[in-house]
Amino acid sequence: MSNASIWHGVIPAITTPFTADGQVDHDFLAKHARTMIDDGCKGIVPLGSLGEAATLTFDEKLAIIRTLVKALEGRAPVIPGIAALSTDEAVRLAREAKALGASGLMVLPPYVYSTDWREMGAHLRAVIAATDLPCMLYNNPIAYKTDFSPEQIAELANEFPNVQAVKESSGDVRRFAALRSLLGNRLELLVGMDDAIVEGVAMGARGWIAGLVNAYPKESVKLFELARDGGADATAELYAWFLPLLRLDTVPKFVQLIKLVQAKVGMGSERVRAPRLAMDGAEREAALRVIDHAIAHAPVI
């Protein structure tokens, strides 16, 4: 498994399943990850925003990595998200992830604290330098209140050979062109927002850290391949069907919504960890209208 190849294709930001008593459901997690790979996905990213990582203990994170590495048996890379409240804990998590067999790391800003580049850059440098694993920087200013500019990302790429990729979730597709102008092909570009996948691939993205893939893996892989091989016109019909679902990935309750889709299509449960609560009331009904319409008109893949 070459390092470059781990950033290509559809890579699920896998949800964290919970049992009825609120524990991580490792049996389902292993089964779900294998299903994603069987259906054409190229790797698994646990412990991200969609994985509810901020609600998981350090030991739960290690157990999830351990389960996924064992479940996939080298068939596909496990690329955990590395985030914590403190830099020291993030560094420790990065080192433990390598020891457990992770193939790469998705490096996030710290939880809660957002500040200037001097402090954020120091945090990222400490995590990147903690191992020799290939790293993907994750830029998500909407969720983490910290925006890594193309110039700052280029600074890290020029400093650390193991910075190999960037997951761009600012919502501004122009960032891809800015990164290319600064770095050429030095970094692999990946889309991190589901409803920007066709646009991102058109701008040179080679991978998709996807969310709705947890419910629709075959459709996600097909959409990515059509965008990669045929451009926007080739995706028109499938993208039109998928977009109302993909937009569920870009709102504050995206975790609850994606898990609701999973439950409706038999790909998981909608259990979330508090403070999140399962959808209810008018919000739930509105989501179900979108989901039920998509199920009723699902394409044949």
Short mmCIF file of C-alpha atoms in Angstrom, two decimals:
data_model
loop_
_atom_site.label_atom_id
_atom_site.label_comp_id
_atom_site.label_asym_id
_atom_site.label_seq_id
_atom_site.Cartn_x
_atom_site.Cartn_y
_atom_site.Cartn_z
CA MET A 1 0.00 0.00 0.00
CA SER A 2 1.84 3.13 -1.19
CA ASN A 3 1.52 6.29 0.84
CA ALA A 4 0.27 8.31 -2.13
CA SER A 5 -2.56 5.90 -2.83
CA ILE A 6 -4.09 6.27 0.62
CA TRP A 7 -5.43 9.71 -0.34
CA HIS A 8 -7.27 8.64 -3.50
CA GLY A 9 -10.91 7.70 -3.96
CA VAL A 10 -13.82 7.67 -1.53
CA ILE A 11 -12.72 7.42 2.10
CA PRO A 12 -15.59 7.32 4.58
CA ALA A 13 -15.48 9.52 7.64
CA ILE A 14 -17.00 6.62 9.49
CA THR A 15 -19.66 7.19 12.11
CA THR A 16 -19.18 5.77 15.59
CA PRO A 17 -21.95 3.25 16.36
CA PHE A 18 -23.27 2.92 19.89
CA THR A 19 -25.04 0.12 21.71
CA ALA A 20 -28.34 0.63 23.51
CA ASP A 21 -26.44 1.33 26.74
CA GLY A 22 -24.23 3.97 25.11
CA GLN A 23 -21.01 2.01 24.60
CA VAL A 24 -19.10 1.87 21.32
CA ASP A 25 -20.52 -1.00 19.25
CA HIS A 26 -17.29 -2.61 18.06
CA ASP A 27 -18.98 -5.54 16.34
CA PHE A 28 -21.04 -3.25 14.13
CA LEU A 29 -18.10 -0.89 13.58
CA ALA A 30 -15.99 -3.73 12.17
CA LYS A 31 -18.83 -4.99 9.97
CA HIS A 32 -19.66 -1.50 8.72
CA ALA A 33 -16.05 -0.75 7.81
CA ARG A 34 -15.76 -4.00 5.85
CA THR A 35 -18.99 -3.14 3.99
CA MET A 36 -17.57 0.25 2.99
CA ILE A 37 -14.45 -1.36 1.56
CA ASP A 38 -16.40 -4.17 -0.12
CA ASP A 39 -18.48 -1.51 -1.89
CA GLY A 40 -15.44 0.22 -3.37
CA CYS A 41 -14.24 2.69 -0.75
CA LYS A 42 -10.48 3.04 -0.43
CA GLY A 43 -9.90 3.61 3.28
CA ILE A 44 -11.55 4.54 6.58
CA VAL A 45 -11.24 7.76 8.59
CA PRO A 46 -12.48 7.26 12.17
CA LEU A 47 -12.46 9.81 15.00
CA GLY A 48 -13.49 12.79 12.91
CA SER A 49 -16.30 15.28 13.45
CA LEU A 50 -18.83 12.80 12.06
CA GLY A 51 -17.35 10.13 14.32
CA GLU A 52 -18.32 12.21 17.38
CA ALA A 53 -14.67 12.12 18.43
CA ALA A 54 -15.01 15.01 20.85
CA THR A 55 -17.33 12.85 22.98
CA LEU A 56 -15.02 9.82 23.01
CA THR A 57 -12.48 9.10 25.73
CA PHE A 58 -8.83 8.57 24.87
CA ASP A 59 -9.15 4.84 25.52
CA GLU A 60 -12.30 4.60 23.38
CA LYS A 61 -10.39 6.22 20.52
CA LEU A 62 -7.60 3.66 20.81
CA ALA A 63 -10.11 0.82 20.92
CA ILE A 64 -11.80 2.10 17.75
CA ILE A 65 -8.48 2.26 15.88
CA ARG A 66 -7.62 -1.23 17.11
CA THR A 67 -10.99 -2.62 15.94
CA LEU A 68 -10.71 -1.08 12.48
CA VAL A 69 -7.11 -2.15 11.86
CA LYS A 70 -8.04 -5.71 12.83
CA ALA A 71 -11.27 -5.67 10.79
CA LEU A 72 -9.64 -4.49 7.57
CA GLU A 73 -6.55 -6.73 7.85
CA GLY A 74 -4.47 -4.53 5.59
CA ARG A 75 -7.09 -4.37 2.83
CA ALA A 76 -7.39 -0.60 3.21
CA PRO A 77 -5.77 2.12 5.31
CA VAL A 78 -7.13 3.31 8.64
CA ILE A 79 -6.50 7.05 8.94
CA PRO A 80 -7.74 8.32 12.32
CA GLY A 81 -8.51 11.90 13.09
CA ILE A 82 -6.10 13.35 15.65
CA ALA A 83 -7.66 16.01 17.85
CA ALA A 84 -7.79 16.72 21.55
CA LEU A 85 -8.22 19.52 24.03
CA SER A 86 -4.45 19.73 24.57
CA THR A 87 -1.47 19.41 22.27
CA ASP A 88 0.12 16.84 24.56
CA GLU A 89 -2.89 14.54 24.29
CA ALA A 90 -3.03 14.94 20.51
CA VAL A 91 0.66 14.00 20.27
CA ARG A 92 0.06 10.98 22.48
CA LEU A 93 -2.91 9.92 20.34
CA ALA A 94 -0.84 10.23 17.15
CA ARG A 95 1.89 8.00 18.59
CA GLU A 96 -0.58 5.42 19.87
CA ALA A 97 -2.36 5.40 16.49
CA LYS A 98 0.91 4.52 14.76
CA ALA A 99 1.63 1.79 17.31
CA LEU A 100 -1.82 0.30 16.66
CA GLY A 101 -1.26 0.10 12.91
CA ALA A 102 -2.78 3.27 11.48
CA SER A 103 -1.58 4.01 7.94
CA GLY A 104 -1.86 7.79 8.16
CA LEU A 105 -3.27 10.61 10.27
CA MET A 106 -5.88 13.30 9.71
CA VAL A 107 -4.56 16.24 11.73
CA LEU A 108 -7.18 18.59 13.16
CA PRO A 109 -7.06 21.80 15.17
CA PRO A 110 -7.54 21.35 18.92
CA TYR A 111 -11.05 21.11 20.30
CA VAL A 112 -12.64 24.30 21.67
CA TYR A 113 -9.62 26.61 21.49
CA SER A 114 -9.24 28.76 18.39
CA THR A 115 -6.46 31.31 18.15
CA ASP A 116 -3.79 32.76 15.86
CA TRP A 117 -1.44 30.97 13.50
CA ARG A 118 1.50 31.10 15.90
CA GLU A 119 -0.35 28.88 18.38
CA MET A 120 -2.30 26.79 15.86
CA GLY A 121 0.82 26.26 13.77
CA ALA A 122 2.74 25.10 16.84
CA HIS A 123 -0.03 22.62 17.65
CA LEU A 124 -0.05 21.18 14.13
CA ARG A 125 3.75 20.97 14.01
CA ALA A 126 3.84 19.01 17.26
CA VAL A 127 1.30 16.48 15.99
CA ILE A 128 2.87 16.14 12.54
CA ALA A 129 6.33 15.67 14.04
CA ALA A 130 5.13 13.09 16.56
CA THR A 131 5.35 10.26 14.00
CA ASP A 132 6.61 9.61 10.49
CA LEU A 133 3.12 8.65 9.31
CA PRO A 134 1.75 10.47 6.26
CA CYS A 135 -0.52 13.30 7.37
CA MET A 136 -3.57 14.99 5.91
CA LEU A 137 -4.30 18.46 7.26
CA TYR A 138 -7.99 19.06 7.95
CA ASN A 139 -9.24 22.59 7.35
CA ASN A 140 -12.78 23.07 8.65
CA PRO A 141 -13.26 26.64 9.88
CA ILE A 142 -17.02 26.18 10.12
CA ALA A 143 -16.73 23.44 12.73
CA TYR A 144 -13.46 24.33 14.46
CA LYS A 145 -13.47 28.16 14.18
CA THR A 146 -9.91 28.03 12.89
CA ASP A 147 -9.15 28.64 9.22
CA PHE A 148 -5.86 27.42 7.79
CA SER A 149 -5.10 29.56 4.76
CA PRO A 150 -3.49 28.11 1.65
CA GLU A 151 -0.30 30.00 2.57
CA GLN A 152 -0.23 28.44 6.05
CA ILE A 153 -0.87 24.97 4.64
CA ALA A 154 1.94 25.52 2.13
CA GLU A 155 4.24 26.53 5.00
CA LEU A 156 3.66 23.18 6.71
CA ALA A 157 3.95 21.22 3.48
CA ASN A 158 7.32 22.84 2.79
CA GLU A 159 8.51 22.08 6.32
CA PHE A 160 7.31 18.48 6.72
CA PRO A 161 7.72 15.81 4.01
CA ASN A 162 5.06 13.65 5.70
CA VAL A 163 2.38 16.30 5.12
CA GLN A 164 0.95 14.71 2.01
CA ALA A 165 -2.64 15.90 1.71
CA VAL A 166 -5.24 18.43 2.75
CA LYS A 167 -8.93 17.87 3.43
CA GLU A 168 -10.53 21.16 2.51
CA SER A 169 -13.89 21.89 4.16
CA SER A 170 -14.05 25.67 4.12
CA GLY A 171 -16.85 25.57 1.55
CA ASP A 172 -14.76 27.74 -0.78
CA VAL A 173 -13.77 25.65 -3.79
CA ARG A 174 -11.34 28.42 -4.80
CA ARG A 175 -9.00 27.16 -2.09
CA PHE A 176 -8.03 24.25 -4.35
CA ALA A 177 -6.79 26.62 -7.05
CA ALA A 178 -4.91 28.65 -4.44
CA LEU A 179 -3.19 25.54 -3.09
CA ARG A 180 -2.25 24.40 -6.58
CA SER A 181 -0.78 27.81 -7.41
CA LEU A 182 1.38 27.70 -4.27
CA LEU A 183 2.36 24.04 -4.25
CA GLY A 184 1.70 22.54 -7.68
CA ASN A 185 1.06 18.84 -7.13
CA ARG A 186 2.97 18.67 -3.85
CA LEU A 187 -0.22 17.90 -1.86
CA GLU A 188 -3.10 15.60 -2.64
CA LEU A 189 -6.37 17.53 -2.45
CA LEU A 190 -9.44 15.96 -0.86
CA VAL A 191 -13.00 17.22 -0.61
CA GLY A 192 -14.39 17.31 2.93
CA MET A 193 -17.92 18.61 2.31
CA ASP A 194 -20.31 16.19 0.66
CA ASP A 195 -22.21 18.74 -1.40
CA ALA A 196 -19.01 20.07 -3.02
CA ILE A 197 -17.69 16.78 -4.37
CA VAL A 198 -18.27 17.30 -8.09
CA GLU A 199 -16.97 20.87 -7.88
CA GLY A 200 -13.93 19.76 -5.88
CA VAL A 201 -13.00 16.99 -8.28
CA ALA A 202 -13.27 19.48 -11.15
CA MET A 203 -10.67 21.59 -9.31
CA GLY A 204 -8.24 18.71 -8.95
CA ALA A 205 -9.30 16.79 -5.83
CA ARG A 206 -8.24 13.15 -5.95
CA GLY A 207 -10.10 12.00 -2.86
CA TRP A 208 -13.33 12.48 -0.92
CA ILE A 209 -13.60 12.19 2.86
CA ALA A 210 -17.30 11.43 2.65
CA GLY A 211 -20.22 11.40 5.10
CA LEU A 212 -23.38 10.10 3.42
CA VAL A 213 -21.24 7.22 2.19
CA ASN A 214 -22.08 5.62 5.55
CA ALA A 215 -25.58 5.05 4.19
CA TYR A 216 -24.92 4.98 0.44
CA PRO A 217 -21.44 3.58 -0.27
CA LYS A 218 -22.04 2.29 -3.80
CA GLU A 219 -23.73 5.51 -4.86
CA SER A 220 -20.90 7.59 -3.37
CA VAL A 221 -18.23 5.59 -5.18
CA LYS A 222 -20.16 5.83 -8.45
CA LEU A 223 -20.59 9.60 -8.09
CA PHE A 224 -16.90 10.08 -7.41
CA GLU A 225 -15.88 7.92 -10.36
CA LEU A 226 -18.24 9.75 -12.72
CA ALA A 227 -16.89 13.12 -11.56
CA ARG A 228 -13.30 11.93 -11.92
CA ASP A 229 -13.69 10.26 -15.30
CA GLY A 230 -16.42 12.25 -17.01
CA GLY A 231 -16.74 15.63 -15.31
CA ALA A 232 -19.84 17.44 -14.17
CA ASP A 233 -22.00 16.47 -17.14
CA ALA A 234 -21.47 12.77 -16.46
CA THR A 235 -22.62 13.19 -12.85
CA ALA A 236 -25.73 15.28 -13.58
CA GLU A 237 -28.42 12.64 -13.01
CA LEU A 238 -26.84 10.94 -10.00
CA TYR A 239 -25.78 14.23 -8.39
CA ALA A 240 -29.30 15.65 -8.75
CA TRP A 241 -30.68 12.64 -6.85
CA PHE A 242 -27.93 12.67 -4.23
CA LEU A 243 -27.60 16.41 -3.49
CA PRO A 244 -30.54 16.76 -1.06
CA LEU A 245 -28.96 13.99 1.03
CA LEU A 246 -25.42 15.33 0.66
CA ARG A 247 -26.56 18.71 1.98
CA LEU A 248 -27.42 16.99 5.26
CA ASP A 249 -23.65 16.80 5.80
CA THR A 250 -23.27 20.58 6.02
CA VAL A 251 -25.61 21.61 8.84
CA PRO A 252 -25.02 21.62 12.63
CA LYS A 253 -26.92 18.37 13.24
CA PHE A 254 -25.15 16.50 10.46
CA VAL A 255 -24.20 13.61 12.76
CA GLN A 256 -27.80 12.99 13.82
CA LEU A 257 -29.02 13.37 10.24
CA ILE A 258 -26.50 11.02 8.67
CA LYS A 259 -27.16 8.41 11.33
CA LEU A 260 -30.90 8.80 10.66
CA VAL A 261 -30.25 8.08 6.99
CA GLN A 262 -28.19 5.05 7.99
CA ALA A 263 -31.05 3.76 10.13
CA LYS A 264 -33.61 4.28 7.37
CA VAL A 265 -31.59 2.30 4.81
CA GLY A 266 -30.54 -0.49 7.19
CA MET A 267 -26.90 0.61 7.49
CA GLY A 268 -26.80 1.42 11.20
CA SER A 269 -28.73 3.00 14.04
CA GLU A 270 -29.45 6.62 14.85
CA ARG A 271 -27.99 6.41 18.35
CA VAL A 272 -25.77 9.37 19.16
CA ARG A 273 -23.88 10.34 22.30
CA ALA A 274 -25.15 13.24 24.41
CA PRO A 275 -25.17 16.19 24.27
CA ARG A 276 -26.42 15.16 20.85
CA LEU A 277 -29.91 13.70 20.80
CA ALA A 278 -31.69 11.82 18.03
CA MET A 279 -33.76 14.01 15.73
CA ASP A 280 -37.36 14.66 16.69
CA GLY A 281 -40.36 16.87 15.96
CA ALA A 282 -40.55 19.07 12.89
CA GLU A 283 -36.81 18.75 12.21
CA ARG A 284 -37.12 14.99 12.04
CA GLU A 285 -40.17 15.14 9.80
CA ALA A 286 -38.42 17.51 7.40
CA ALA A 287 -35.38 15.24 7.25
CA LEU A 288 -37.54 12.16 6.71
CA ARG A 289 -39.24 13.80 3.73
CA VAL A 290 -35.84 14.24 2.10
CA ILE A 291 -34.70 10.74 3.04
CA ASP A 292 -37.92 8.98 2.03
CA HIS A 293 -37.96 10.77 -1.33
CA ALA A 294 -34.40 9.65 -1.96
CA ILE A 295 -35.22 6.05 -1.02
CA ALA A 296 -38.26 6.05 -3.28
CA HIS A 297 -36.23 7.29 -6.25
CA ALA A 298 -32.94 5.53 -5.57
CA PRO A 299 -30.91 4.87 -8.72
CA VAL A 300 -29.80 1.41 -9.73
CA ILE A 301 -26.01 1.23 -9.36
#
